[in-house]
């Protein structure tokens, strides 16, 4: 796997070589050693091991700079607005250290940019002292709550410990002013100088009209994502592609947006550049932690599709009908979830015609449910923004479990009216009642994810199938289906290993420089085949002894099986309802925050 | 529907009351305010289910109900347990608007939460004519008295100055929690129960009823097209 990875890098480098040369000059000109110093400072903190490893091999760099082999991928700033999925390969890899060997001597340190970095670091240091670990002076700073040990175990980690560095994937969020906002492990205060260095890197490259995208070191990939006034950084040793890591950072950004909205974040930082956003996010770290754990363990994020619980068509239809009947003005989406998988989703008619719910928004909602205390409180009413639907407005989400105390079946109702709690709660009672009469809960309880053995193909261990052509419904939510992970993938480590293999296959398929349609990959302990066509995307995992011919026959059988089971595996015909007002009996138009009485509430969100 | 309830009166008395006229059930909107981590959700859980579980920060607002039976009336407490996090402060007024009783909760082992409670009080006072809402100052986490940063005296003085009721509780041990709910029920009943239109009557979960209750806000009617 390692060698393959290298090959891939080689290819990229060859392909981008020509463009690369122009860029190199641009970056290296100013003072590559300053950059190298910053990188090495970052490197010293994040992965000191590589210092030892690289010291002897790389004589061209100063000792410090050797800590991280600086291989900057950057691109001209006018390309920054390029779509996310075009990926890093468009960026131009440059290797300042190789082409312009220089020593990080004292004179160069005093160049403008050198001063800048030094200043950044000094600032970071000051902040660290000012804030300290315990001294939370402001009573308004709500950070005090993270002292509760049960909740915040990762927050208390010693950031200088080896174990901290060993984490597979770090994620940091900071503001443009270099203020720490979130760290997946360890407290943000303790990391403020590290984050200062990160910001210095971003600003430094920015000052040359460029954008830093990633840094590759021996065992780590550092990926940067700048979104408005926020900078998100991922330091990963997971061997995922830069594109995938950037996708994950984007999820983190979306989760923050879902709590605060993009508009309010921009507004806050317009008013006060060095605002401490943790004031607003304090207590919500758990939601971000939960998201990152899900991203690592749930392939839905990788595939950008939602996972449905297999249900007989008739049961799914009857559930949809129950939801369709329990409506109230301004209700936009009714979603039923069990075991973190979708049972059914019903949408307001007008919405489905104009736009659709994106998988990413559904993922954020599922994560929110996991993080909320709905299981004990009974009912939750909370504002939430669906960033892909509209990043600037709030929906109001009603969350309640239908089967206390087991709490496996969860109802989520989204309204555009913040006053609608009682009306929406009434919808839940109707749904509850209907489900009792139809005995739906016991039927749902019987529904299970399926075993790969049901497909009846020997040697097939696992698969993920994402269709592109859900018939009739062009705007249908992207879905995928996948069996339970069974032996040999029952332990957490093995599950993760299989997911990593899938991630690798996915990165090859979706490589922007050299996309592939079909990959047959013989790994150490299994054989994988990934195949993408205009109709579907398929990842399969076979026992290691399978032959190519066998695998292809198996896939034909698998596709036939999926076709046969389609109605059970996917939500085929999304149900709609209409809450379009019947003016005589509606209480709409009486909402304080909606001026236009002709609008349906959600129209203002479009 | 299986709501836990408190019964403070002897059975016979209750029967007497119901023989004279059916016992009214009145809706009481209660809101819990305070910094995050002071134990609002734990108190609410004690009120609602008499349980204690360590909770995670509340997302948005949690809603619970609890029936309290007094001698002449039953009160259906609709408890709005708000998130202490600032993320949600923009929407908190939504929850405390129209509340009959507001509980300002602080943690006796963290002084900043006591300061914060006073800011909440200012915020509340902006919205209310004094006396129209029963405001209760609550020093929670009485079980952490060895780490105490706010003395009982301080709490009491603040409460007296601002005309609030005051109690120290422990949601963890359940100390004073039931007593608190009963006291609140009595006060709310005294202050608003007798008042014309002070409390609206609760008539079960019929849909129409709830809609009507929901729509009688004067604000809504004046803006209606």
Short mmCIF file of N, CA and C in Angstrom, two decimals, chain B residues 22-134:
data_model
loop_
_atom_site.label_atom_id
_atom_site.label_comp_id
_atom_site.label_asym_id
_atom_site.label_seq_id
_atom_site.Cartn_x
_atom_site.Cartn_y
_atom_site.Cartn_z
N UNK B 22 -65.03 20.04 39.72
CA UNK B 22 -63.88 19.30 39.18
C UNK B 22 -62.59 20.09 39.38
N UNK B 23 -61.52 19.36 39.75
CA UNK B 23 -60.25 20.03 39.97
C UNK B 23 -59.72 20.54 38.65
N UNK B 24 -59.42 21.81 38.63
CA UNK B 24 -58.90 22.43 37.43
C UNK B 24 -57.44 22.05 37.24
N UNK B 25 -57.02 21.89 36.00
CA UNK B 25 -55.59 21.73 35.74
C UNK B 25 -55.12 22.97 35.00
N UNK B 26 -54.17 23.66 35.61
CA UNK B 26 -53.68 24.89 35.00
C UNK B 26 -52.27 24.68 34.44
N UNK B 27 -51.99 25.35 33.34
CA UNK B 27 -50.67 25.22 32.73
C UNK B 27 -49.74 26.27 33.32
N UNK B 28 -48.57 25.81 33.73
CA UNK B 28 -47.58 26.74 34.26
C UNK B 28 -46.32 26.60 33.41
N UNK B 29 -45.92 27.69 32.80
CA UNK B 29 -44.69 27.64 32.01
C UNK B 29 -43.52 28.00 32.91
N UNK B 30 -42.59 27.07 33.00
CA UNK B 30 -41.42 27.28 33.85
C UNK B 30 -40.18 27.28 32.97
N UNK B 31 -39.27 28.20 33.24
CA UNK B 31 -38.04 28.21 32.44
C UNK B 31 -36.83 28.17 33.38
N UNK B 32 -35.85 27.38 33.00
CA UNK B 32 -34.62 27.29 33.78
C UNK B 32 -33.53 28.05 33.05
N UNK B 33 -32.92 29.01 33.74
CA UNK B 33 -31.87 29.82 33.13
C UNK B 33 -30.60 29.75 33.95
N UNK B 34 -29.49 30.02 33.32
CA UNK B 34 -28.21 30.02 34.03
C UNK B 34 -27.08 29.57 33.13
N UNK B 35 -25.87 29.70 33.64
CA UNK B 35 -24.68 29.33 32.87
C UNK B 35 -24.71 27.85 32.52
N UNK B 36 -23.88 27.47 31.56
CA UNK B 36 -23.86 26.04 31.26
C UNK B 36 -23.07 25.31 32.33
N UNK B 37 -23.50 24.12 32.61
CA UNK B 37 -22.84 23.29 33.60
C UNK B 37 -23.25 23.54 35.04
N UNK B 38 -24.30 24.35 35.27
CA UNK B 38 -24.71 24.59 36.66
C UNK B 38 -25.71 23.55 37.17
N UNK B 39 -26.24 22.77 36.23
CA UNK B 39 -27.14 21.71 36.65
C UNK B 39 -28.61 21.95 36.32
N UNK B 40 -28.87 22.77 35.32
CA UNK B 40 -30.26 23.02 34.96
C UNK B 40 -30.95 21.74 34.50
N UNK B 41 -30.25 21.01 33.61
CA UNK B 41 -30.86 19.79 33.08
C UNK B 41 -31.02 18.75 34.17
N UNK B 42 -30.07 18.72 35.10
CA UNK B 42 -30.18 17.75 36.19
C UNK B 42 -31.36 18.09 37.08
N UNK B 43 -31.56 19.38 37.34
CA UNK B 43 -32.73 19.79 38.12
C UNK B 43 -34.01 19.42 37.39
N UNK B 44 -34.02 19.72 36.08
CA UNK B 44 -35.22 19.43 35.29
C UNK B 44 -35.52 17.94 35.31
N UNK B 45 -34.46 17.15 35.23
CA UNK B 45 -34.64 15.70 35.25
C UNK B 45 -35.16 15.23 36.61
N UNK B 46 -34.69 15.88 37.67
CA UNK B 46 -35.22 15.59 39.01
C UNK B 46 -36.70 15.96 39.09
N UNK B 47 -37.03 17.13 38.56
CA UNK B 47 -38.43 17.56 38.57
C UNK B 47 -39.28 16.57 37.79
N UNK B 48 -38.79 16.22 36.60
CA UNK B 48 -39.59 15.43 35.67
C UNK B 48 -39.66 13.97 36.04
N UNK B 49 -38.51 13.39 36.37
CA UNK B 49 -38.49 11.93 36.55
C UNK B 49 -37.88 11.51 37.88
N UNK B 50 -37.46 12.46 38.68
CA UNK B 50 -36.77 12.18 39.92
C UNK B 50 -35.61 11.20 39.71
N UNK B 51 -34.81 11.50 38.72
CA UNK B 51 -33.62 10.70 38.45
C UNK B 51 -32.42 11.63 38.46
N UNK B 52 -31.24 11.02 38.60
CA UNK B 52 -30.05 11.81 38.35
C UNK B 52 -29.16 11.06 37.39
N UNK B 53 -28.74 11.74 36.35
CA UNK B 53 -27.79 11.18 35.40
C UNK B 53 -26.85 12.31 35.02
N UNK B 54 -25.59 12.00 34.85
CA UNK B 54 -24.72 13.08 34.40
C UNK B 54 -25.07 13.36 32.95
N UNK B 55 -25.24 14.62 32.64
CA UNK B 55 -25.76 14.97 31.33
C UNK B 55 -24.69 15.63 30.48
N UNK B 56 -24.96 15.68 29.21
CA UNK B 56 -24.08 16.45 28.32
C UNK B 56 -24.75 17.80 28.10
N UNK B 57 -24.00 18.79 27.61
CA UNK B 57 -24.60 20.11 27.44
C UNK B 57 -25.88 20.03 26.61
N UNK B 58 -26.89 20.74 27.04
CA UNK B 58 -28.18 20.71 26.36
C UNK B 58 -28.07 21.34 24.98
N UNK B 59 -28.69 20.70 24.04
CA UNK B 59 -28.77 21.26 22.69
C UNK B 59 -30.07 22.05 22.62
N UNK B 60 -29.98 23.32 22.32
CA UNK B 60 -31.19 24.13 22.20
C UNK B 60 -31.95 24.20 23.51
N UNK B 61 -33.09 23.54 23.54
CA UNK B 61 -33.93 23.60 24.72
C UNK B 61 -34.65 22.27 24.86
N UNK B 62 -34.65 21.76 26.08
CA UNK B 62 -35.38 20.51 26.30
C UNK B 62 -36.70 20.83 26.97
N UNK B 63 -37.69 20.04 26.67
CA UNK B 63 -39.04 20.30 27.17
C UNK B 63 -39.54 19.09 27.94
N UNK B 64 -39.97 19.31 29.18
CA UNK B 64 -40.51 18.23 30.00
C UNK B 64 -41.79 18.72 30.68
N UNK B 65 -42.61 17.78 31.09
CA UNK B 65 -43.78 18.20 31.84
C UNK B 65 -43.84 17.46 33.16
N UNK B 66 -44.55 18.06 34.10
CA UNK B 66 -44.68 17.47 35.42
C UNK B 66 -45.98 17.96 36.05
N UNK B 67 -46.75 17.04 36.56
CA UNK B 67 -48.00 17.42 37.22
C UNK B 67 -47.75 17.60 38.72
N UNK B 68 -48.27 18.67 39.27
CA UNK B 68 -48.23 18.85 40.73
C UNK B 68 -49.66 19.08 41.19
N UNK B 69 -50.11 18.26 42.12
CA UNK B 69 -51.48 18.40 42.61
C UNK B 69 -51.49 19.15 43.93
N UNK B 70 -52.13 20.27 43.94
CA UNK B 70 -52.32 21.01 45.19
C UNK B 70 -53.75 20.72 45.67
N UNK B 71 -54.09 21.26 46.84
CA UNK B 71 -55.40 20.90 47.40
C UNK B 71 -56.57 21.32 46.52
N UNK B 72 -56.47 22.50 45.92
CA UNK B 72 -57.63 22.97 45.18
C UNK B 72 -57.42 22.98 43.67
N UNK B 73 -56.21 22.67 43.25
CA UNK B 73 -55.93 22.80 41.83
C UNK B 73 -54.75 21.89 41.45
N UNK B 74 -54.73 21.49 40.20
CA UNK B 74 -53.57 20.74 39.71
C UNK B 74 -52.79 21.65 38.77
N UNK B 75 -51.49 21.61 38.91
CA UNK B 75 -50.67 22.43 38.03
C UNK B 75 -49.88 21.52 37.10
N UNK B 76 -49.94 21.85 35.83
CA UNK B 76 -49.14 21.09 34.86
C UNK B 76 -47.95 21.95 34.50
N UNK B 77 -46.82 21.62 35.08
CA UNK B 77 -45.62 22.39 34.80
C UNK B 77 -45.06 22.01 33.44
N UNK B 78 -44.90 23.00 32.59
CA UNK B 78 -44.24 22.78 31.30
C UNK B 78 -42.86 23.38 31.44
N UNK B 79 -41.89 22.51 31.59
CA UNK B 79 -40.56 22.95 31.97
C UNK B 79 -39.68 23.13 30.73
N UNK B 80 -39.18 24.33 30.55
CA UNK B 80 -38.25 24.62 29.45
C UNK B 80 -36.86 24.70 30.02
N UNK B 81 -36.11 23.69 29.69
CA UNK B 81 -34.74 23.60 30.19
C UNK B 81 -33.82 24.15 29.10
N UNK B 82 -33.36 25.37 29.29
CA UNK B 82 -32.60 26.03 28.22
C UNK B 82 -31.13 25.63 28.27
N UNK B 83 -30.45 25.81 27.13
CA UNK B 83 -29.01 25.56 27.09
C UNK B 83 -28.31 26.78 27.67
N UNK B 84 -27.29 26.54 28.47
CA UNK B 84 -26.55 27.65 29.05
C UNK B 84 -25.55 28.24 28.07
N UNK B 85 -25.27 27.51 27.00
CA UNK B 85 -24.25 27.98 26.07
C UNK B 85 -24.70 29.22 25.33
N UNK B 86 -23.73 30.08 25.07
CA UNK B 86 -24.07 31.34 24.41
C UNK B 86 -24.57 31.14 23.00
N UNK B 87 -24.19 30.03 22.39
CA UNK B 87 -24.67 29.75 21.03
C UNK B 87 -26.16 29.97 20.92
N UNK B 88 -26.84 29.58 21.97
CA UNK B 88 -28.29 29.56 21.90
C UNK B 88 -28.95 30.78 22.54
N UNK B 89 -28.11 31.73 22.98
CA UNK B 89 -28.71 32.85 23.69
C UNK B 89 -29.65 33.68 22.84
N UNK B 90 -29.37 33.70 21.53
CA UNK B 90 -30.24 34.49 20.68
C UNK B 90 -31.66 33.96 20.69
N UNK B 91 -31.81 32.68 20.97
CA UNK B 91 -33.17 32.12 20.95
C UNK B 91 -33.77 31.94 22.34
N UNK B 92 -32.97 32.16 23.38
CA UNK B 92 -33.49 31.93 24.73
C UNK B 92 -34.73 32.77 25.05
N UNK B 93 -34.79 34.04 24.63
CA UNK B 93 -36.00 34.83 24.92
C UNK B 93 -37.27 34.13 24.48
N UNK B 94 -37.14 33.38 23.41
CA UNK B 94 -38.28 32.62 22.91
C UNK B 94 -38.83 31.70 24.00
N UNK B 95 -37.91 31.14 24.78
CA UNK B 95 -38.33 30.19 25.79
C UNK B 95 -38.83 30.87 27.05
N UNK B 96 -38.23 32.01 27.40
CA UNK B 96 -38.69 32.60 28.67
C UNK B 96 -39.83 33.60 28.52
N UNK B 97 -40.13 33.94 27.28
CA UNK B 97 -41.26 34.82 27.07
C UNK B 97 -42.54 34.15 27.57
N UNK B 98 -43.30 34.87 28.37
CA UNK B 98 -44.56 34.31 28.85
C UNK B 98 -44.42 33.28 29.95
N UNK B 99 -43.22 33.13 30.48
CA UNK B 99 -43.04 32.14 31.55
C UNK B 99 -43.68 32.64 32.84
N UNK B 100 -44.32 31.72 33.56
CA UNK B 100 -44.93 32.10 34.84
C UNK B 100 -43.92 32.06 35.95
N UNK B 101 -42.93 31.21 35.76
CA UNK B 101 -41.89 31.15 36.77
C UNK B 101 -40.54 30.91 36.09
N UNK B 102 -39.55 31.64 36.59
CA UNK B 102 -38.21 31.49 36.04
C UNK B 102 -37.27 31.07 37.15
N UNK B 103 -36.50 30.02 36.91
CA UNK B 103 -35.53 29.59 37.90
C UNK B 103 -34.14 30.01 37.44
N UNK B 104 -33.51 30.86 38.24
CA UNK B 104 -32.16 31.30 37.91
C UNK B 104 -31.20 30.40 38.68
N UNK B 105 -30.48 29.58 37.95
CA UNK B 105 -29.65 28.58 38.62
C UNK B 105 -28.19 28.98 38.55
N UNK B 106 -27.50 28.85 39.70
CA UNK B 106 -26.04 28.98 39.67
C UNK B 106 -25.44 27.82 40.44
N UNK B 107 -24.12 27.69 40.28
CA UNK B 107 -23.39 26.60 40.91
C UNK B 107 -22.64 27.19 42.10
N UNK B 108 -22.92 26.71 43.31
CA UNK B 108 -22.31 27.32 44.50
C UNK B 108 -20.79 27.16 44.51
N UNK B 109 -20.28 26.26 43.68
CA UNK B 109 -18.83 26.07 43.67
C UNK B 109 -18.15 26.86 42.55
N UNK B 110 -18.91 27.66 41.81
CA UNK B 110 -18.31 28.50 40.77
C UNK B 110 -18.89 29.90 40.82
N UNK B 111 -18.08 30.83 41.32
CA UNK B 111 -18.57 32.18 41.53
C UNK B 111 -19.07 32.83 40.24
N UNK B 112 -18.37 32.56 39.13
CA UNK B 112 -18.76 33.25 37.89
C UNK B 112 -20.19 32.92 37.49
N UNK B 113 -20.68 31.75 37.89
CA UNK B 113 -22.05 31.41 37.53
C UNK B 113 -23.05 32.24 38.35
N UNK B 114 -22.61 32.66 39.53
CA UNK B 114 -23.45 33.51 40.38
C UNK B 114 -23.56 34.91 39.75
N UNK B 115 -22.41 35.39 39.25
CA UNK B 115 -22.39 36.68 38.56
C UNK B 115 -23.28 36.61 37.33
N UNK B 116 -23.14 35.52 36.64
CA UNK B 116 -23.90 35.31 35.42
C UNK B 116 -25.42 35.31 35.71
N UNK B 117 -25.79 34.71 36.82
CA UNK B 117 -27.21 34.64 37.19
C UNK B 117 -27.77 36.05 37.35
N UNK B 118 -26.92 36.96 37.88
CA UNK B 118 -27.39 38.34 38.06
C UNK B 118 -27.61 39.02 36.71
N UNK B 119 -26.77 38.66 35.72
CA UNK B 119 -26.97 39.21 34.38
C UNK B 119 -28.26 38.69 33.78
N UNK B 120 -28.53 37.42 34.03
CA UNK B 120 -29.79 36.84 33.56
C UNK B 120 -30.97 37.57 34.18
N UNK B 121 -30.81 37.91 35.45
CA UNK B 121 -31.88 38.58 36.16
C UNK B 121 -32.18 39.93 35.50
N UNK B 122 -31.11 40.67 35.19
CA UNK B 122 -31.28 41.95 34.50
C UNK B 122 -32.07 41.75 33.22
N UNK B 123 -31.68 40.73 32.47
CA UNK B 123 -32.31 40.42 31.21
C UNK B 123 -33.80 40.14 31.42
N UNK B 124 -34.09 39.37 32.46
CA UNK B 124 -35.47 39.03 32.77
C UNK B 124 -36.27 40.26 33.15
N UNK B 125 -35.64 41.12 33.98
CA UNK B 125 -36.35 42.30 34.48
C UNK B 125 -36.73 43.25 33.35
N UNK B 126 -35.94 43.21 32.26
CA UNK B 126 -36.28 44.02 31.10
C UNK B 126 -37.61 43.58 30.51
N UNK B 127 -37.90 42.29 30.64
CA UNK B 127 -39.06 41.72 29.98
C UNK B 127 -40.32 41.77 30.84
N UNK B 128 -40.14 41.94 32.15
CA UNK B 128 -41.30 41.72 33.00
C UNK B 128 -41.65 42.89 33.91
N UNK B 129 -42.89 43.00 34.12
CA UNK B 129 -43.37 43.89 35.17
C UNK B 129 -43.15 43.11 36.46
N UNK B 130 -42.48 43.72 37.43
CA UNK B 130 -42.18 42.98 38.66
C UNK B 130 -43.46 42.38 39.24
N UNK B 131 -43.35 41.17 39.71
CA UNK B 131 -44.51 40.53 40.32
C UNK B 131 -45.30 39.65 39.39
N UNK B 132 -45.08 39.80 38.09
CA UNK B 132 -45.87 38.99 37.17
C UNK B 132 -45.25 37.62 36.97
N UNK B 133 -44.01 37.49 37.37
CA UNK B 133 -43.35 36.20 37.24
C UNK B 133 -42.72 35.83 38.58
N UNK B 134 -42.86 34.60 38.94
CA UNK B 134 -42.22 34.14 40.16
C UNK B 134 -40.78 33.79 39.81
#
